[in-house]
Coordinates of C-alpha atoms and ligand atoms in Angstrom, one line a residue:
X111 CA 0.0 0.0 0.0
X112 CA 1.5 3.3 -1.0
X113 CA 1.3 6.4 1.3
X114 CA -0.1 8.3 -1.7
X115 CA -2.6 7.7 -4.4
X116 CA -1.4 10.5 -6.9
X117 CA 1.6 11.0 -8.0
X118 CA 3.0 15.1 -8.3
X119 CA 1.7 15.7 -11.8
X120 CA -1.8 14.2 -10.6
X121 CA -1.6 16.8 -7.9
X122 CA -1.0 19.1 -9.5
X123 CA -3.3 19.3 -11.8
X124 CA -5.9 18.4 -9.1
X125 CA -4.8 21.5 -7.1
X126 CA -5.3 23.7 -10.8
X127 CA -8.3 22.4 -11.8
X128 CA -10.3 22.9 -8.1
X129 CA -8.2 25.1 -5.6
X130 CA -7.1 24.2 -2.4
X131 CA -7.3 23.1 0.7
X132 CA -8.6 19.8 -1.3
X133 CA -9.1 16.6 -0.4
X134 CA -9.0 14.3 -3.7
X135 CA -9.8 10.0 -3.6
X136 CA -8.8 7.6 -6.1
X137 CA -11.3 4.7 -6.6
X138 CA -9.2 2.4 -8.0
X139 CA -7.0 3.2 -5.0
X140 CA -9.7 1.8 -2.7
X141 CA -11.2 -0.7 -4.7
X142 CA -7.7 -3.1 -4.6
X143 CA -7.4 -2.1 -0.9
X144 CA -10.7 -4.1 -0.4
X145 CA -9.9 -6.7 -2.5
X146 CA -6.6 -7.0 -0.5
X147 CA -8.7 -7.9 2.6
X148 CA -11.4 -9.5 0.9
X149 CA -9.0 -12.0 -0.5
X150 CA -7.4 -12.5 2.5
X151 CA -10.1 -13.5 4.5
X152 CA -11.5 -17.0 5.1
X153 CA -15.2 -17.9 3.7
X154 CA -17.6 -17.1 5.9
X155 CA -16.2 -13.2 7.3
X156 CA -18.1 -10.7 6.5
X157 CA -16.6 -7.4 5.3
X158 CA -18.3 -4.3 6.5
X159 CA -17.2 -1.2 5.8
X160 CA -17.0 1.6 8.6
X161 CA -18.8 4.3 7.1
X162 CA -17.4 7.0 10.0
X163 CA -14.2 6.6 8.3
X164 CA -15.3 8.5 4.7
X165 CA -19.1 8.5 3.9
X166 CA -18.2 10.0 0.4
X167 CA -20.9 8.9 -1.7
X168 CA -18.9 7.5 -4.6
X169 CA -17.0 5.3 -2.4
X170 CA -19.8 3.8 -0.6
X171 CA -21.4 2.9 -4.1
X172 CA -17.4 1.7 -5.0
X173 CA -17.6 -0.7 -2.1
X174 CA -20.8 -1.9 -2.5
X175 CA -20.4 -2.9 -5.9
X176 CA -17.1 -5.0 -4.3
X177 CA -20.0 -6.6 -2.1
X178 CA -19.1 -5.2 1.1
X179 CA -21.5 -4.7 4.0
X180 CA -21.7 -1.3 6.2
X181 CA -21.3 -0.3 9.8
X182 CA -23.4 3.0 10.2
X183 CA -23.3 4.7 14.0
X184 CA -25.9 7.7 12.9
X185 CA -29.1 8.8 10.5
X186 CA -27.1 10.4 8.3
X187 CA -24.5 7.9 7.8
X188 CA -28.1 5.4 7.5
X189 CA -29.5 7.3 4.6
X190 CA -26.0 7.7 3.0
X191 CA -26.3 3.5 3.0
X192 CA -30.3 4.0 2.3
X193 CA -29.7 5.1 -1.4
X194 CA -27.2 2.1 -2.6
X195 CA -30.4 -0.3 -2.0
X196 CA -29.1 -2.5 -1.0
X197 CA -30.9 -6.0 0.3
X198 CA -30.9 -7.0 4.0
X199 CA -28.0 -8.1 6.0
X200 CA -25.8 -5.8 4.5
X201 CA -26.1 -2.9 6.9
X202 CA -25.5 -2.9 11.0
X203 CA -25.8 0.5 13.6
X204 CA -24.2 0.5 16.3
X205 CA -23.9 4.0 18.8
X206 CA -24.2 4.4 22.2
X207 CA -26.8 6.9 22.0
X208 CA -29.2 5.6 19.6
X209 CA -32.4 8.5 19.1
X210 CA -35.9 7.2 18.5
X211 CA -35.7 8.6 14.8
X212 CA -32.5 6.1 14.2
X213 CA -33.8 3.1 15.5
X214 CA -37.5 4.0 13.3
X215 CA -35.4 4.3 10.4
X216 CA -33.0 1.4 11.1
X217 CA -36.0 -0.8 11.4
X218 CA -37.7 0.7 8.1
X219 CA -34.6 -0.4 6.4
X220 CA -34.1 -4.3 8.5
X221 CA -30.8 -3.2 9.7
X222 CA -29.2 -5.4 12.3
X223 CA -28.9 -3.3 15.3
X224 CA -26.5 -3.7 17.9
X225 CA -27.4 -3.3 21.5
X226 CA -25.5 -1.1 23.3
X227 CA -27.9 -1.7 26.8
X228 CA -30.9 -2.7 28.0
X229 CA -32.7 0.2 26.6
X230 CA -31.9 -0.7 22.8
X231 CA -33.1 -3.9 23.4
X232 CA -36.7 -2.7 25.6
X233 CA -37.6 -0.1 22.7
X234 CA -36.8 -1.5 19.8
X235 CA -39.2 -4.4 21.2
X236 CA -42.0 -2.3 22.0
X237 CA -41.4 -0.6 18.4
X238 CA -41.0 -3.5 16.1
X239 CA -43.9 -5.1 14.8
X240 CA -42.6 -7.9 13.7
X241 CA -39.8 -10.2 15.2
X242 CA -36.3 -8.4 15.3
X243 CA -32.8 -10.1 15.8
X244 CA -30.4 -7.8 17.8
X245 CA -26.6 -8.2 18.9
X246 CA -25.4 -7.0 21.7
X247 CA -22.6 -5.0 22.1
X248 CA -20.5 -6.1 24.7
X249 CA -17.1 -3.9 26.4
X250 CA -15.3 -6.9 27.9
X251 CA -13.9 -7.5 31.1
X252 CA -10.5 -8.3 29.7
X253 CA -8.7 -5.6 28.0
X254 CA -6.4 -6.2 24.5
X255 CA -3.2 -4.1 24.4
X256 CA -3.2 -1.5 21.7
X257 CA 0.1 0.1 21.3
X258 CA 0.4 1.9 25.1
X259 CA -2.9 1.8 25.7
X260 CA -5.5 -0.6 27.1
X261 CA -8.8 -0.9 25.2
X262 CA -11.8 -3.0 24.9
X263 CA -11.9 -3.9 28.3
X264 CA -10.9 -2.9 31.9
X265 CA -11.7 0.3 32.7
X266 CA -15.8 2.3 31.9
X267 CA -17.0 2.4 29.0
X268 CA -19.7 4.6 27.1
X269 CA -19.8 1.6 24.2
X270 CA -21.5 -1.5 25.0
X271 CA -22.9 -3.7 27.6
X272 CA -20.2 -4.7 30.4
X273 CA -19.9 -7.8 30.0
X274 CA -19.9 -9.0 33.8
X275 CA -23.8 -7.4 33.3
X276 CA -24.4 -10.3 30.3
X277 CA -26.1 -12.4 32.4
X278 CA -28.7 -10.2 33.8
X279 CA -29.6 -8.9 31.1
X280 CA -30.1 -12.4 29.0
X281 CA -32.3 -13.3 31.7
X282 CA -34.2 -10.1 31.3
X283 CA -34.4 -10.6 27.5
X284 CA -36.4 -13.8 28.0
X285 CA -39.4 -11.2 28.2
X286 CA -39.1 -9.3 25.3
X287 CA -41.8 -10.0 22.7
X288 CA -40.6 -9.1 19.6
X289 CA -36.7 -9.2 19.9
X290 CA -34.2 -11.9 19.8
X291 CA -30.6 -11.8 20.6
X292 CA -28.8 -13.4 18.0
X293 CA -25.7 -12.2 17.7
X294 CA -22.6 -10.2 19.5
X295 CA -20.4 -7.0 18.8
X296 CA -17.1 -6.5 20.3
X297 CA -15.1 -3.0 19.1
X298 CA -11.7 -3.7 21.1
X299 CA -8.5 -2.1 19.0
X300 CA -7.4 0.7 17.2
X301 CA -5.4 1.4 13.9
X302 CA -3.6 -1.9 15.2
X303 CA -0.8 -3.5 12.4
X304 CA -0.1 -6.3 14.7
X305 CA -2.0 -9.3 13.4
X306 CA -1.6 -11.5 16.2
X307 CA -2.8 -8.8 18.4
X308 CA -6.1 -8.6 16.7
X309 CA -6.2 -12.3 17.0
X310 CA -5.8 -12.0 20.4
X311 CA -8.4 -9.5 20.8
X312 CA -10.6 -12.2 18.3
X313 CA -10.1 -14.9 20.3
X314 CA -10.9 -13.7 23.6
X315 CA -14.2 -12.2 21.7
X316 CA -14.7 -16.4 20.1
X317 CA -13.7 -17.6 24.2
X318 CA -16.8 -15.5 25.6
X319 CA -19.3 -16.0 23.2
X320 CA -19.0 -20.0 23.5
X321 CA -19.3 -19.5 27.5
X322 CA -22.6 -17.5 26.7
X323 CA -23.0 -20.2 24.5
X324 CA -22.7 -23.1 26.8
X325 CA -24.3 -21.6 29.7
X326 CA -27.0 -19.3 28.4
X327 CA -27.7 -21.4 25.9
X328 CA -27.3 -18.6 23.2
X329 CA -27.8 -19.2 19.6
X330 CA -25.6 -17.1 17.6
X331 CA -26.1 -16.4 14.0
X332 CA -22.9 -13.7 13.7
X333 CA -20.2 -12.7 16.0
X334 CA -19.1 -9.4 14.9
X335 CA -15.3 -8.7 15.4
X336 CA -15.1 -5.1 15.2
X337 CA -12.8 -2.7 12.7
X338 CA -9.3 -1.2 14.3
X339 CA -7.5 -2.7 11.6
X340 CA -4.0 -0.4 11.2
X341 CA -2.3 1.1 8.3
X342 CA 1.1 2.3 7.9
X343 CA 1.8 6.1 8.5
X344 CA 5.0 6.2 7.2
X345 CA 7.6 4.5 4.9
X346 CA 9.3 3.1 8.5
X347 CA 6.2 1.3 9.8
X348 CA 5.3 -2.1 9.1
X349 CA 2.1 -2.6 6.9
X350 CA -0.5 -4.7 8.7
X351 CA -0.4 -8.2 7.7
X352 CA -3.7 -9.4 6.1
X353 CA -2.8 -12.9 5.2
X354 CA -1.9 -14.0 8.7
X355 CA -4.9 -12.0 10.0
X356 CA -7.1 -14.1 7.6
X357 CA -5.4 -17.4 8.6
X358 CA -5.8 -16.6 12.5
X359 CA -9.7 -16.0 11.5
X360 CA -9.6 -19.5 10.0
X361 CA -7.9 -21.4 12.8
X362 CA -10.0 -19.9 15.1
X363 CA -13.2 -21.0 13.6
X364 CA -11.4 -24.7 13.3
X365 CA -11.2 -23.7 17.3
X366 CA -14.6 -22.6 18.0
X367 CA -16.6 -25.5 15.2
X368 CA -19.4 -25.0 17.5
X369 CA -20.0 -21.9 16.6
X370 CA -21.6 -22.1 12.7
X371 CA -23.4 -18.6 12.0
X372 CA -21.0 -15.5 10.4
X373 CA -17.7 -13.7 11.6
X374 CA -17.8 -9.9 10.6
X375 CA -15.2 -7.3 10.4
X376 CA -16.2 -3.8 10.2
X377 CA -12.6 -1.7 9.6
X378 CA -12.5 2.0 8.3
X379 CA -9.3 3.0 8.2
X380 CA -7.9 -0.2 6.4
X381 CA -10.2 0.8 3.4
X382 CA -10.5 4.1 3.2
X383 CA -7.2 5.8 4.3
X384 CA -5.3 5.1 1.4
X385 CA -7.5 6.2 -1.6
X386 CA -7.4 10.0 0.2
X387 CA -5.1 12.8 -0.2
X388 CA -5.4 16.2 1.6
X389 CA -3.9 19.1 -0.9
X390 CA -2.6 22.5 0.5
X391 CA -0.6 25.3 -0.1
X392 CA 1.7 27.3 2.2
X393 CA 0.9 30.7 3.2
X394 CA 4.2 31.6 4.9
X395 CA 7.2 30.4 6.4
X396 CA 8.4 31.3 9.4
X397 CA 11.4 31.5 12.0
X398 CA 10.9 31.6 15.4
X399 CA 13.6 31.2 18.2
X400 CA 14.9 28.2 16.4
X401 CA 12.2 26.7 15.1
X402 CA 11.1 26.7 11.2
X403 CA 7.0 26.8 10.9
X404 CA 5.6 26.2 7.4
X405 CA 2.0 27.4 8.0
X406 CA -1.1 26.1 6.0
X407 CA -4.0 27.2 4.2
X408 CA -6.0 24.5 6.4
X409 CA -4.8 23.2 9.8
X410 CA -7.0 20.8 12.4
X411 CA -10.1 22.9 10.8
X412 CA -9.4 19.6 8.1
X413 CA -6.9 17.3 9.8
X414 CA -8.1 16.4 13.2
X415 CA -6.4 13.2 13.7
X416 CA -2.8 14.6 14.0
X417 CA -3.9 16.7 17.6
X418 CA -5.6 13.7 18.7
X419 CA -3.2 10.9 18.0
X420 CA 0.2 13.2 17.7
X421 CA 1.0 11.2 14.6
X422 CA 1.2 12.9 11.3
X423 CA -0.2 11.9 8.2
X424 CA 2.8 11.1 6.3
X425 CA 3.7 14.7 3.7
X426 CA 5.5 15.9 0.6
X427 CA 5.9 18.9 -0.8
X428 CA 4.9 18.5 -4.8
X429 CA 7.4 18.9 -7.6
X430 CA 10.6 20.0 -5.0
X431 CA 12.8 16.8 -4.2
X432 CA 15.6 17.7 -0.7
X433 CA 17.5 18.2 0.9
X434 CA 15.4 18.3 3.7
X435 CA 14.6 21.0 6.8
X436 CA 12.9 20.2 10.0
X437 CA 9.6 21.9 10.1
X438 CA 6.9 22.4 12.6
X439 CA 3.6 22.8 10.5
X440 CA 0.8 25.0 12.0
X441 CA -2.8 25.8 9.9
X442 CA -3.8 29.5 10.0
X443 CA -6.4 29.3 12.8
X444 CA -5.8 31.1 15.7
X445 CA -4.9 28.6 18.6
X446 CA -2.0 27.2 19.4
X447 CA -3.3 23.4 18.5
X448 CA -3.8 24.0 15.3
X449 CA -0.7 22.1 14.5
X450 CA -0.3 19.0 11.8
X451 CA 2.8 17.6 13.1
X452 CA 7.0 18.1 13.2
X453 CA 8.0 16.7 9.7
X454 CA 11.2 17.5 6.8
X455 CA 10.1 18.7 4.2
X456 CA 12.5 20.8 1.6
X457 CA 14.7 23.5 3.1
X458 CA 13.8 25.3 0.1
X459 CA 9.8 25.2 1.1
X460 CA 8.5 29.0 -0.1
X461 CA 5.0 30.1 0.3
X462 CA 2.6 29.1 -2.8
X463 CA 4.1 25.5 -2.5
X464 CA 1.9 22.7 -2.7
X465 CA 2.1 19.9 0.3
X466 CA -0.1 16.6 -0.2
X467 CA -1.2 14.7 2.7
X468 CA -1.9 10.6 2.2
X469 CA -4.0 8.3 3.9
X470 CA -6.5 11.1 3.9
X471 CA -9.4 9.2 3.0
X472 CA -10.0 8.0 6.4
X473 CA -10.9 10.1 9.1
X474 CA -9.6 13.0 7.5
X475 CA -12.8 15.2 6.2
X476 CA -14.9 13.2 8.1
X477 CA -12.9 13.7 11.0
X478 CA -12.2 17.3 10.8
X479 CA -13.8 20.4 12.4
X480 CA -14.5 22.4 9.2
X481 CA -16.6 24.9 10.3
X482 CA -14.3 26.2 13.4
X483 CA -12.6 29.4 12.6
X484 CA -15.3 29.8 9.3
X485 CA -12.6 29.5 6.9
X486 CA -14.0 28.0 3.5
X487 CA -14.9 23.9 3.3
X488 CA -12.5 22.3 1.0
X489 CA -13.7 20.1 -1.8
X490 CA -14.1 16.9 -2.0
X491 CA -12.9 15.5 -5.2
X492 CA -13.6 11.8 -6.7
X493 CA -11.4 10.3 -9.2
X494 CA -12.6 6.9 -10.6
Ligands
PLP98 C1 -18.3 0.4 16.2 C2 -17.2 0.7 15.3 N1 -16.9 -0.1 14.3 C3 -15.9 0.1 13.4 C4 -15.1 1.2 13.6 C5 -14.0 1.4 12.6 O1 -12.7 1.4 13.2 P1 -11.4 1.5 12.3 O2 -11.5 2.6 11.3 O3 -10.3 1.7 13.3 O4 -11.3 0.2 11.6 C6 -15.3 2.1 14.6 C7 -14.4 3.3 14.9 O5 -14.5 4.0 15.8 C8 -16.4 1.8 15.5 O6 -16.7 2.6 16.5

């Protein structure tokens, strides 16, 4: 997987033809980055795309040509999946806050829901009119290691159903009319390129549904796996390994032949991130006590993920090879965390240059806070 999906004449001509800031996707970018997981994957794993991750329009329809299913956590993102048509089964909602609008469209359009408490469960039972299968998402006890943090387990959670509350609550569920629990959720990593740490997080997920299994008696028709599935941010990381991803998968349903409904994985950034590149110019550069800023047409107002994470999407500055300068690049909004990461970039670097940002086409746009400050809302561009 390259970091970028056009090369400097393509973004150049991208930046010409429809100004900047500009974020720009490549279809065919994305389209072998699903078949790369699709063809990794055992039988039997369902691919669902994260639709949080880039709801562009022509890339929901690219994907769902490939096949794939969708994850949707809101109405919007719903009626973004509404108009591919898709038939059921192909579409899950999962959100910790679900409104009574959601779940009335959810319903309308036989999405599997996925229970993030009791309350998911009690209304969607006194809404349905017919009999409704529901997972339930469940924040295990046990946590997975995701780089240094702990998720998916230990601590509170917002997301899910604690899973030491499981039995309780399938006990309650015996009274519900309409619903039936058929299936679980479990969202426990996060831009994770270890494989065998998603196994691990996979099989712990396999080990509790056959307890619920074996002593709740719970049929299962899917066990959905969650996304979290990691990409490289730069030449110097390792690329998440797919094919041993897919042959854990496998081994573990040789492990777990009791279990006979569908696995699911529902990753964004694994899809989407690599199709995307974010296009901007400089606006100055500048010195201060030591320090060389190059600062931006558009800053966390379009890239969010860089404050949050402190990673920075991997850069280059169009047309203008090294040698290289340390630079510390800030957007023009006024607060000071409006800052897109310490990178080199050419010591030469001159305002009106052009910088392209990859693995933009997850959680980029969708990510960013384009309205603070009021600047203008860059483009979006598709290119088949
Ligand atoms: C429920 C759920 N599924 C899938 C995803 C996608 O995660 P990723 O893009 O890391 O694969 C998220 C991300 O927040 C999520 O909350």
């Amino acid at each position: 997987m390259g970091l970028f999906p056009f090369d400097d004449a393509a973004c150049s001509a991208l930046a010409e033809a429809h100004g900047t800031p500009l974020f720009a996707y490549r279809g065919a970018t994305a389209e072998t980055q699903f078949k790369r997981l699709r063809e990794a994957l055992p039988k039997g794993v369902r691919l669902a795309y994260a639709v949080k991750a880039n709801p562009h329009p022509e890339l929901l329809k690219r994907f769902a040509s490939l096949g794939a299913s969708f994850d949707c956590a809101s109405i919007g993102e719903l009626r973004g999946v509404k108009e591919l048509s898709l038939p059921p089964g192909r579409i899950f909602f999962a959100g910790p806050g679900k409104r009574r609008e959601e779940l009335e469209l959810a319903l309308q359009m036989s999405v599997r829901i996925q229970a993030e408490g009791w309350e998911d469960l009690a209304r969607l039972d006194e809404m349905s009119k017919s009999d409704v299968s529901m997972n339930l998402r469940v924040h295990p006890a046990t946590g997975a290691e995701e780089g240094n943090r702990i998720i998916g387990g230990v601590g509170p959670s917002a997301f899910g159903i604690d899973e030491e509350q499981l039995p309780e609550i399938l006990e309650r569920a015996k009274s519900l009319r309409r619903v039936r629990i058929r299936g679980l959720h479990v969202f426990a990593a996060s831009n994770q390129r270890d494989a065998e740490k998603l196994l691990a997080t996979h099989r712990m997920v396999l080990e509790m549904a056959a307890r619920l299994h074996r002593e709740h008696r719970l049929e299962l028709e899917q066990i959905d796996l969650g996304g979290g599935l990691g990409v490289a941010y730069s030449e110097d990381q390792t690329e998440l390994d797919v094919k041993a991803l897919g042959q854990g998968l496998l081994q573990l349903r040789h492990e777990h032949s009791w279990f006979k409904g569908e696995l699911i994985l529902e990753p964004g950034r694994y899809l989407s991130a690599s199709c995307g590149i974010y296009l901007v110019r400089v606006i100055r550069i500048k010195e201060s006590r030591g320090t060389r800023f190059a600062i931006l047409e558009g800053g966390i107002n379009h890239l969010l993920r860089p404050l949050l994470t402190g990673e920075p999407f991997p850069v280059r500055a169009v047309g203008k090879p090294g040698p290289m300068a340390h630079t510390t690049l800030a957007g023009p909004l006024c607060t000071s965390l409006d800052r897109l990461g310490d990178v080199d970039l050419p010591i030469d670097l001159a305002p009106g240059d052009l910088l392209a940002f990859g693995h933009t086409g997850a959680y980029g746009f969708s990510e960013g806070m384009t309205h603070f400050l009021s600047h203008p809302i860059p483009a979006e561009i598709w290119v088949t």
